[in-house]
Coordinates of C-alpha atoms and ligand atoms in Angstrom, one line a residue:
M828 CA 84.0 -35.3 19.1
K829 CA 87.5 -35.5 17.9
N830 CA 88.4 -38.0 20.6
L831 CA 86.3 -40.5 18.8
K832 CA 88.9 -40.5 16.0
F833 CA 90.6 -43.9 15.5
N834 CA 94.4 -43.9 15.5
E835 CA 94.6 -46.7 12.8
P836 CA 92.3 -46.7 9.8
I837 CA 89.2 -48.8 10.0
F838 CA 88.5 -50.2 6.6
V839 CA 85.2 -51.4 5.4
T840 CA 86.6 -55.0 5.1
R841 CA 89.7 -56.9 5.8
P842 CA 90.5 -60.4 4.5
L843 CA 90.2 -63.6 6.5
L844 CA 93.8 -64.7 6.8
P845 CA 94.9 -67.9 8.5
P846 CA 97.9 -68.2 10.8
I847 CA 100.8 -68.0 8.4
E848 CA 102.3 -71.3 9.6
E849 CA 99.2 -73.1 8.4
Y850 CA 99.6 -71.6 4.9
E851 CA 103.4 -72.4 5.0
K852 CA 102.6 -76.1 5.6
K853 CA 100.4 -76.1 2.5
L854 CA 103.1 -74.3 0.5
N855 CA 105.5 -77.1 1.5
E856 CA 103.1 -79.5 -0.1
I857 CA 103.1 -77.5 -3.3
W858 CA 106.9 -77.5 -3.4
D859 CA 106.9 -81.3 -2.7
N860 CA 104.4 -81.9 -5.5
R861 CA 105.9 -79.4 -7.9
W862 CA 102.3 -79.0 -9.2
L863 CA 101.2 -75.4 -9.5
T864 CA 98.0 -75.4 -11.5
N865 CA 95.9 -77.5 -13.9
N866 CA 93.7 -79.7 -11.7
G867 CA 96.3 -80.1 -8.9
P868 CA 96.0 -82.2 -5.8
L869 CA 95.1 -79.2 -3.5
E870 CA 92.4 -78.0 -5.9
R871 CA 90.9 -81.5 -5.9
Q872 CA 91.0 -81.6 -2.1
L873 CA 89.4 -78.2 -1.8
Q874 CA 86.7 -79.2 -4.3
D875 CA 85.7 -82.3 -2.2
K876 CA 85.7 -80.3 1.0
L877 CA 83.6 -77.4 -0.5
K878 CA 81.1 -79.9 -2.0
E879 CA 80.6 -81.2 1.5
F880 CA 80.6 -77.8 3.2
L881 CA 78.2 -76.2 0.7
D882 CA 76.2 -79.4 0.6
V883 CA 75.7 -79.5 -3.2
D884 CA 75.4 -82.2 -5.9
N885 CA 78.3 -80.8 -8.0
I886 CA 80.9 -78.2 -7.7
E887 CA 83.7 -76.9 -10.0
L888 CA 86.4 -74.5 -8.9
F889 CA 87.7 -71.5 -10.9
V890 CA 90.4 -68.8 -10.8
N891 CA 87.8 -66.2 -9.8
G892 CA 84.1 -65.8 -9.4
H893 CA 83.5 -63.5 -12.4
T894 CA 85.1 -65.7 -15.0
S895 CA 83.1 -68.7 -13.6
L896 CA 79.9 -66.7 -14.1
E897 CA 80.9 -66.1 -17.7
V898 CA 81.6 -69.8 -18.1
A899 CA 78.3 -70.7 -16.6
I900 CA 76.4 -68.5 -19.1
K901 CA 78.5 -69.9 -22.0
A902 CA 77.8 -73.5 -20.9
L903 CA 74.1 -73.1 -21.0
N904 CA 74.2 -71.7 -24.6
L905 CA 72.0 -68.8 -23.7
T906 CA 70.8 -66.4 -26.4
G907 CA 69.1 -63.0 -26.7
E908 CA 68.0 -61.4 -23.5
V909 CA 68.7 -62.2 -19.9
I910 CA 66.6 -60.7 -17.1
T911 CA 68.7 -59.5 -14.2
T912 CA 69.1 -57.0 -11.4
P913 CA 70.6 -53.5 -11.6
F914 CA 71.4 -53.6 -7.9
T915 CA 74.6 -55.7 -8.0
F916 CA 78.4 -55.5 -8.6
A917 CA 79.5 -54.7 -12.1
S918 CA 80.5 -58.4 -12.6
T919 CA 76.9 -59.7 -13.0
T920 CA 76.0 -57.4 -15.9
Q921 CA 79.4 -57.7 -17.6
A922 CA 79.3 -61.5 -17.6
I923 CA 76.0 -61.2 -19.5
I924 CA 77.3 -58.6 -22.0
N925 CA 80.6 -60.4 -22.5
N926 CA 78.6 -63.4 -23.7
N927 CA 76.9 -61.2 -26.3
L928 CA 73.6 -61.2 -24.5
T929 CA 71.4 -58.2 -23.6
P930 CA 70.7 -57.6 -19.9
V931 CA 67.1 -56.6 -19.3
Y932 CA 66.8 -55.0 -15.9
A933 CA 63.9 -55.8 -13.5
D934 CA 63.6 -53.6 -10.4
V935 CA 64.3 -55.0 -6.9
D936 CA 62.2 -55.4 -3.8
S937 CA 62.5 -52.6 -1.3
E938 CA 63.2 -54.8 1.8
Y939 CA 66.0 -57.2 0.8
Y940 CA 67.0 -55.5 -2.5
N941 CA 66.9 -58.7 -4.5
L942 CA 65.3 -59.0 -8.0
N943 CA 61.6 -58.7 -7.4
P944 CA 59.7 -61.7 -9.0
D945 CA 56.7 -59.4 -9.5
N946 CA 58.7 -57.5 -12.1
I947 CA 60.1 -60.4 -14.0
E948 CA 57.2 -61.8 -16.0
E949 CA 56.2 -58.6 -17.8
L950 CA 59.8 -58.4 -19.2
I951 CA 59.8 -61.9 -20.7
T952 CA 59.8 -61.9 -24.5
D953 CA 60.5 -64.5 -27.2
E954 CA 64.1 -63.5 -26.9
T955 CA 64.5 -64.2 -23.2
S956 CA 66.6 -67.2 -22.4
A957 CA 67.5 -66.9 -18.7
I958 CA 67.1 -65.1 -15.4
I959 CA 70.3 -64.1 -13.5
P960 CA 69.4 -62.9 -10.0
V961 CA 71.8 -62.0 -7.2
H962 CA 71.5 -63.0 -3.5
V963 CA 72.3 -59.5 -2.3
F964 CA 74.2 -59.2 1.0
G965 CA 73.7 -62.9 1.4
N966 CA 69.9 -62.7 1.7
P967 CA 68.4 -65.4 -0.6
C968 CA 66.2 -64.2 -3.5
D969 CA 62.6 -65.5 -3.6
V970 CA 63.9 -68.8 -4.9
E971 CA 60.5 -70.5 -5.0
R972 CA 58.8 -68.0 -7.2
I973 CA 61.8 -67.5 -9.4
T974 CA 61.8 -71.3 -10.0
E975 CA 58.1 -71.2 -10.8
I976 CA 58.5 -68.4 -13.3
A977 CA 61.5 -70.1 -15.0
R978 CA 59.6 -73.4 -15.3
K979 CA 56.5 -71.7 -16.7
H980 CA 58.5 -69.9 -19.4
D981 CA 61.2 -72.5 -19.9
L982 CA 64.1 -70.2 -18.8
K983 CA 67.4 -71.1 -17.2
V984 CA 68.3 -69.6 -13.9
I985 CA 71.9 -68.8 -12.8
Y986 CA 72.2 -67.3 -9.3
D987 CA 75.0 -64.9 -8.5
A988 CA 75.7 -66.2 -5.0
A989 CA 78.9 -64.3 -4.6
H990 CA 77.7 -63.0 -1.2
A991 CA 76.0 -66.1 0.0
F992 CA 78.7 -68.5 1.1
G993 CA 77.4 -70.8 3.8
V994 CA 73.9 -69.5 3.6
S995 CA 70.9 -71.8 3.6
V996 CA 67.1 -71.1 3.3
N997 CA 64.6 -73.3 5.3
G998 CA 67.5 -75.7 5.8
T999 CA 68.4 -76.0 2.1
P1000 CA 71.9 -74.8 1.2
I1001 CA 71.7 -71.9 -1.2
G1002 CA 73.9 -73.5 -3.9
N1003 CA 71.1 -76.0 -4.7
Y1004 CA 68.8 -73.5 -6.4
G1005 CA 68.6 -72.7 -10.0
D1006 CA 70.5 -74.4 -12.8
I1007 CA 73.8 -73.0 -11.6
S1008 CA 75.0 -70.9 -8.7
M1009 CA 78.2 -68.8 -8.7
F1010 CA 80.2 -68.3 -5.5
S1011 CA 83.1 -65.8 -5.2
F1012 CA 86.1 -66.5 -3.0
H1013 CA 87.6 -63.1 -3.5
A1014 CA 89.7 -61.7 -0.7
T1015 CA 86.8 -59.4 0.4
K1016 CA 84.3 -62.3 0.8
V1017 CA 83.4 -64.3 3.9
F1018 CA 85.5 -67.2 2.6
N1019 CA 88.5 -66.5 0.4
T1020 CA 91.0 -68.3 -1.7
I1021 CA 92.8 -64.9 -2.4
E1022 CA 91.0 -64.8 -5.8
G1023 CA 88.8 -67.7 -6.7
G1024 CA 85.3 -68.9 -7.4
A1025 CA 83.0 -71.9 -7.9
L1026 CA 80.0 -73.0 -9.8
T1027 CA 77.5 -75.4 -8.1
F1028 CA 74.9 -77.2 -10.1
S1029 CA 72.6 -80.2 -10.3
D1030 CA 73.1 -81.5 -13.9
D1031 CA 76.1 -83.9 -13.7
D1032 CA 76.8 -83.4 -17.4
L1033 CA 77.9 -79.9 -16.9
T1034 CA 81.1 -81.1 -15.1
Y1035 CA 82.6 -82.2 -18.4
K1036 CA 81.8 -79.0 -20.1
F1037 CA 83.0 -76.8 -17.2
K1038 CA 86.3 -78.7 -17.1
A1039 CA 86.8 -78.1 -20.8
L1040 CA 85.6 -74.5 -20.8
K1041 CA 87.9 -73.4 -18.0
N1042 CA 90.9 -74.9 -19.9
F1043 CA 90.6 -73.4 -23.4
G1044 CA 87.8 -75.7 -24.4
I1045 CA 90.1 -78.8 -24.2
T1046 CA 88.0 -81.8 -23.2
P1047 CA 89.4 -83.6 -20.1
D1048 CA 89.4 -87.1 -21.7
K1049 CA 90.0 -86.7 -25.4
E1050 CA 92.3 -83.6 -25.2
E1051 CA 90.4 -82.1 -28.1
V1052 CA 89.3 -78.5 -28.4
Q1053 CA 85.6 -79.1 -28.6
Y1054 CA 84.5 -75.7 -27.2
L1055 CA 85.5 -72.1 -27.4
G1056 CA 86.8 -71.8 -23.8
V1057 CA 88.8 -69.5 -21.6
N1058 CA 91.6 -69.9 -19.1
A1059 CA 89.9 -70.0 -15.7
K1060 CA 91.6 -72.7 -13.8
M1061 CA 92.1 -72.3 -10.0
N1062 CA 95.8 -72.6 -9.1
E1063 CA 97.3 -74.5 -6.2
F1064 CA 98.2 -71.3 -4.2
E1065 CA 94.6 -70.3 -4.2
A1066 CA 93.5 -73.8 -3.3
A1067 CA 96.0 -73.9 -0.5
M1068 CA 94.5 -70.7 0.9
G1069 CA 91.1 -72.1 0.6
L1070 CA 92.0 -75.3 2.5
V1071 CA 93.4 -73.5 5.5
N1072 CA 90.7 -70.8 5.5
L1073 CA 87.9 -73.3 5.4
D1074 CA 89.0 -74.5 8.8
H1075 CA 88.4 -71.0 10.2
V1076 CA 85.3 -69.9 8.3
V1077 CA 82.7 -71.2 10.8
D1078 CA 84.4 -69.3 13.6
A1079 CA 84.6 -66.3 11.4
I1080 CA 80.9 -66.3 10.8
V1081 CA 80.3 -66.5 14.6
T1082 CA 82.5 -63.4 15.1
R1083 CA 80.7 -61.6 12.3
K1084 CA 77.4 -62.3 13.9
E1085 CA 78.6 -60.8 17.2
L1086 CA 79.7 -57.6 15.4
Y1087 CA 76.5 -57.5 13.4
E1088 CA 74.4 -57.8 16.6
K1089 CA 76.5 -55.1 18.3
Y1090 CA 75.7 -52.8 15.4
L1091 CA 72.0 -53.5 15.7
E1092 CA 72.1 -52.7 19.4
C1093 CA 74.0 -49.5 19.1
L1094 CA 72.0 -48.2 16.1
A1095 CA 68.6 -49.1 17.5
D1096 CA 67.7 -45.5 18.5
L1097 CA 68.6 -44.2 15.0
E1098 CA 66.6 -47.0 13.5
N1099 CA 63.6 -46.4 15.7
E1100 CA 63.6 -42.7 14.8
G1101 CA 63.6 -43.6 11.1
E1102 CA 67.0 -42.1 10.5
I1103 CA 68.3 -45.4 9.2
K1104 CA 67.1 -48.8 8.1
V1105 CA 69.3 -51.8 8.8
I1106 CA 69.3 -54.7 6.2
R1107 CA 68.5 -57.8 8.3
P1108 CA 68.6 -61.5 7.4
K1109 CA 65.3 -63.1 6.4
K1110 CA 63.7 -65.1 9.1
E1111 CA 64.0 -68.5 7.4
V1112 CA 67.7 -68.1 6.6
D1113 CA 70.9 -69.3 8.2
Y1114 CA 73.0 -66.2 7.5
N1115 CA 76.7 -65.5 7.0
Y1116 CA 76.8 -61.8 8.2
A1117 CA 78.9 -60.9 5.2
Y1118 CA 78.0 -57.2 5.3
F1119 CA 76.6 -54.7 7.7
T1120 CA 74.6 -52.3 5.6
I1121 CA 72.3 -49.4 6.4
K1122 CA 70.0 -47.3 4.3
L1123 CA 69.9 -43.6 5.1
N1124 CA 66.7 -41.6 4.5
S1125 CA 68.2 -39.3 1.9
S1126 CA 71.1 -39.3 -0.5
E1127 CA 72.4 -36.1 1.0
K1128 CA 72.6 -37.7 4.4
R1129 CA 74.3 -40.8 2.9
D1130 CA 76.8 -38.8 1.1
Y1131 CA 77.5 -36.6 4.2
I1132 CA 78.1 -39.6 6.4
F1133 CA 80.3 -41.2 3.7
E1134 CA 82.4 -38.1 3.4
K1135 CA 82.7 -37.3 7.1
L1136 CA 83.6 -40.8 8.4
P1137 CA 87.1 -40.7 7.0
E1138 CA 87.8 -37.7 9.3
F1139 CA 87.4 -40.2 12.1
N1140 CA 89.6 -42.7 10.2
V1141 CA 86.6 -44.9 9.4
H1142 CA 85.9 -46.0 5.8
A1143 CA 82.5 -47.0 4.6
K1144 CA 81.4 -48.0 1.1
K1145 CA 78.6 -47.1 -1.2
Y1146 CA 77.8 -50.6 -2.2
F1147 CA 76.3 -50.9 -4.8
Y1148 CA 76.6 -47.5 -6.4
P1149 CA 75.5 -46.6 -9.0
P1150 CA 73.0 -49.3 -10.3
C1151 CA 74.5 -51.2 -13.2
N1152 CA 72.1 -49.7 -15.7
E1153 CA 73.6 -46.3 -15.0
F1154 CA 77.2 -47.1 -15.7
P1155 CA 78.4 -44.7 -18.4
V1156 CA 80.0 -47.5 -20.5
Y1157 CA 76.6 -48.9 -21.4
D1158 CA 73.4 -47.3 -22.6
F1159 CA 70.5 -49.1 -20.9
E1160 CA 67.1 -48.2 -19.8
K1161 CA 67.1 -46.6 -16.4
N1162 CA 63.6 -47.4 -15.3
T1163 CA 64.3 -49.1 -12.0
P1164 CA 63.5 -46.5 -9.5
I1165 CA 63.7 -48.7 -6.4
A1166 CA 67.2 -49.8 -7.3
K1167 CA 68.2 -46.2 -7.9
D1168 CA 66.8 -45.0 -4.6
I1169 CA 68.6 -47.8 -2.7
S1170 CA 71.8 -47.2 -4.5
D1171 CA 71.6 -43.4 -3.6
T1172 CA 71.0 -44.0 0.1
I1173 CA 72.9 -47.2 1.0
L1174 CA 76.1 -47.5 3.0
S1175 CA 78.1 -50.6 4.0
L1176 CA 79.9 -50.2 7.4
P1177 CA 83.1 -51.9 8.5
I1178 CA 82.7 -55.6 9.5
Y1179 CA 85.7 -57.9 9.7
L1180 CA 87.3 -60.3 12.2
S1181 CA 89.9 -58.0 13.8
L1182 CA 87.3 -55.4 14.5
S1183 CA 86.2 -55.4 18.1
V1184 CA 82.8 -54.8 19.6
E1185 CA 84.3 -51.6 21.2
D1186 CA 85.2 -50.4 17.7
V1187 CA 81.7 -51.0 16.6
E1188 CA 80.3 -49.0 19.5
R1189 CA 82.6 -46.2 18.6
I1190 CA 81.7 -46.3 14.9
C1191 CA 78.0 -46.1 15.9
K1192 CA 78.6 -43.2 18.2
I1193 CA 80.3 -41.3 15.4
I1194 CA 77.4 -42.0 13.0
E1195 CA 74.9 -40.9 15.7
L1196 CA 76.8 -37.7 16.3
L1197 CA 77.1 -36.9 12.6
L1198 CA 73.4 -37.5 12.0
R1199 CA 72.3 -35.5 15.0
D1200 CA 74.6 -32.7 14.0
L1201 CA 72.8 -32.3 10.7
Ligands
LIG2544 C1 82.5 -60.3 -5.7 C2 81.4 -60.3 -6.6 C3 81.5 -60.9 -7.9 C4 82.8 -61.2 -8.6 O1 83.5 -62.2 -8.0 P1 85.1 -62.2 -8.2 O2 85.5 -63.5 -7.5 O3 85.7 -61.0 -7.5 O4 85.4 -62.3 -9.6 C5 80.3 -61.0 -8.7 N1 79.1 -60.6 -8.2 C6 79.0 -60.1 -7.0 C7 77.6 -59.7 -6.5 C8 80.1 -59.9 -6.1 O5 80.0 -59.3 -4.9

């Protein structure tokens, strides 16, 4: 068994990095322009390219995904309560709370782990102003039903699409659903600008507001402070990284798919025996293979695998753990048993470009041995 140990650590993720010469070329442009931030030429170029790539009506770029989500919530003047999912990264809940709103947690579905539309309506009160779902692991939420519920009750919808770069559903690019979608370009995501993020949206009028809100509320034309804003501008170094990485992201997704399929193949026996369940893309979806996630059939087994893998120099991640309504810093209702169960049994395995299919085979062998050993 020990001969399965890797000599070099296998991390759960590693960033997409372009050849350094390509980034240097962009840095030269920055030095020529002497423009480092505040709506610079590279940011504008990246904005145009991403608008096309994500195939959306409007896009605005930000310093990171989280702050853009806070700005999205602010721009829609939401009040009171927001229905959201507990099975997400801390960011989603914190963006709600930082806007002085109350998150109300609806439980998720047990197949794709997204906010379950069946649980939304019973939580709507006179105080509810919006729904903030998350496209978990890049699998789109039930966007049709969420749209329907939002229309019926006159609620806004902001999607946390941090995992869903490049995803489309029945041919419609994911950034076109809801009032606003937030994408994260953090180093760990499929497409990165080091740190970075974007909002996509259909209402043209939001452009003006976003430009102001991300620059201390200063309006882009009158230079007046018309809103209470934040500093959330994307800088030129981020934009430069985005411009070069964008040329590689399609190939990156192809490589991810190969690794993903190798995992499926190598874990098929364990899956057939009911030891694990693999999170698969929905049928109607063009997927980005951002994560390879399995669900074990008990929390003891999940924790055992999680703790044993590092002995083989392999690092997995409990993602997301715990559910957001269980963070000790807040005191929220914890009545979302499906989210809790998923959180207790989930494990994300390594998937990144410099991983080889042989590495994947070996990781699967280790997991199989560990589980059979129990
Ligand atoms: C990464 C992530 C965010 C935050 O994005 P940043 O760009 O890191 O600020 C928000 N929500 C989810 C689900 C994420 O995975």
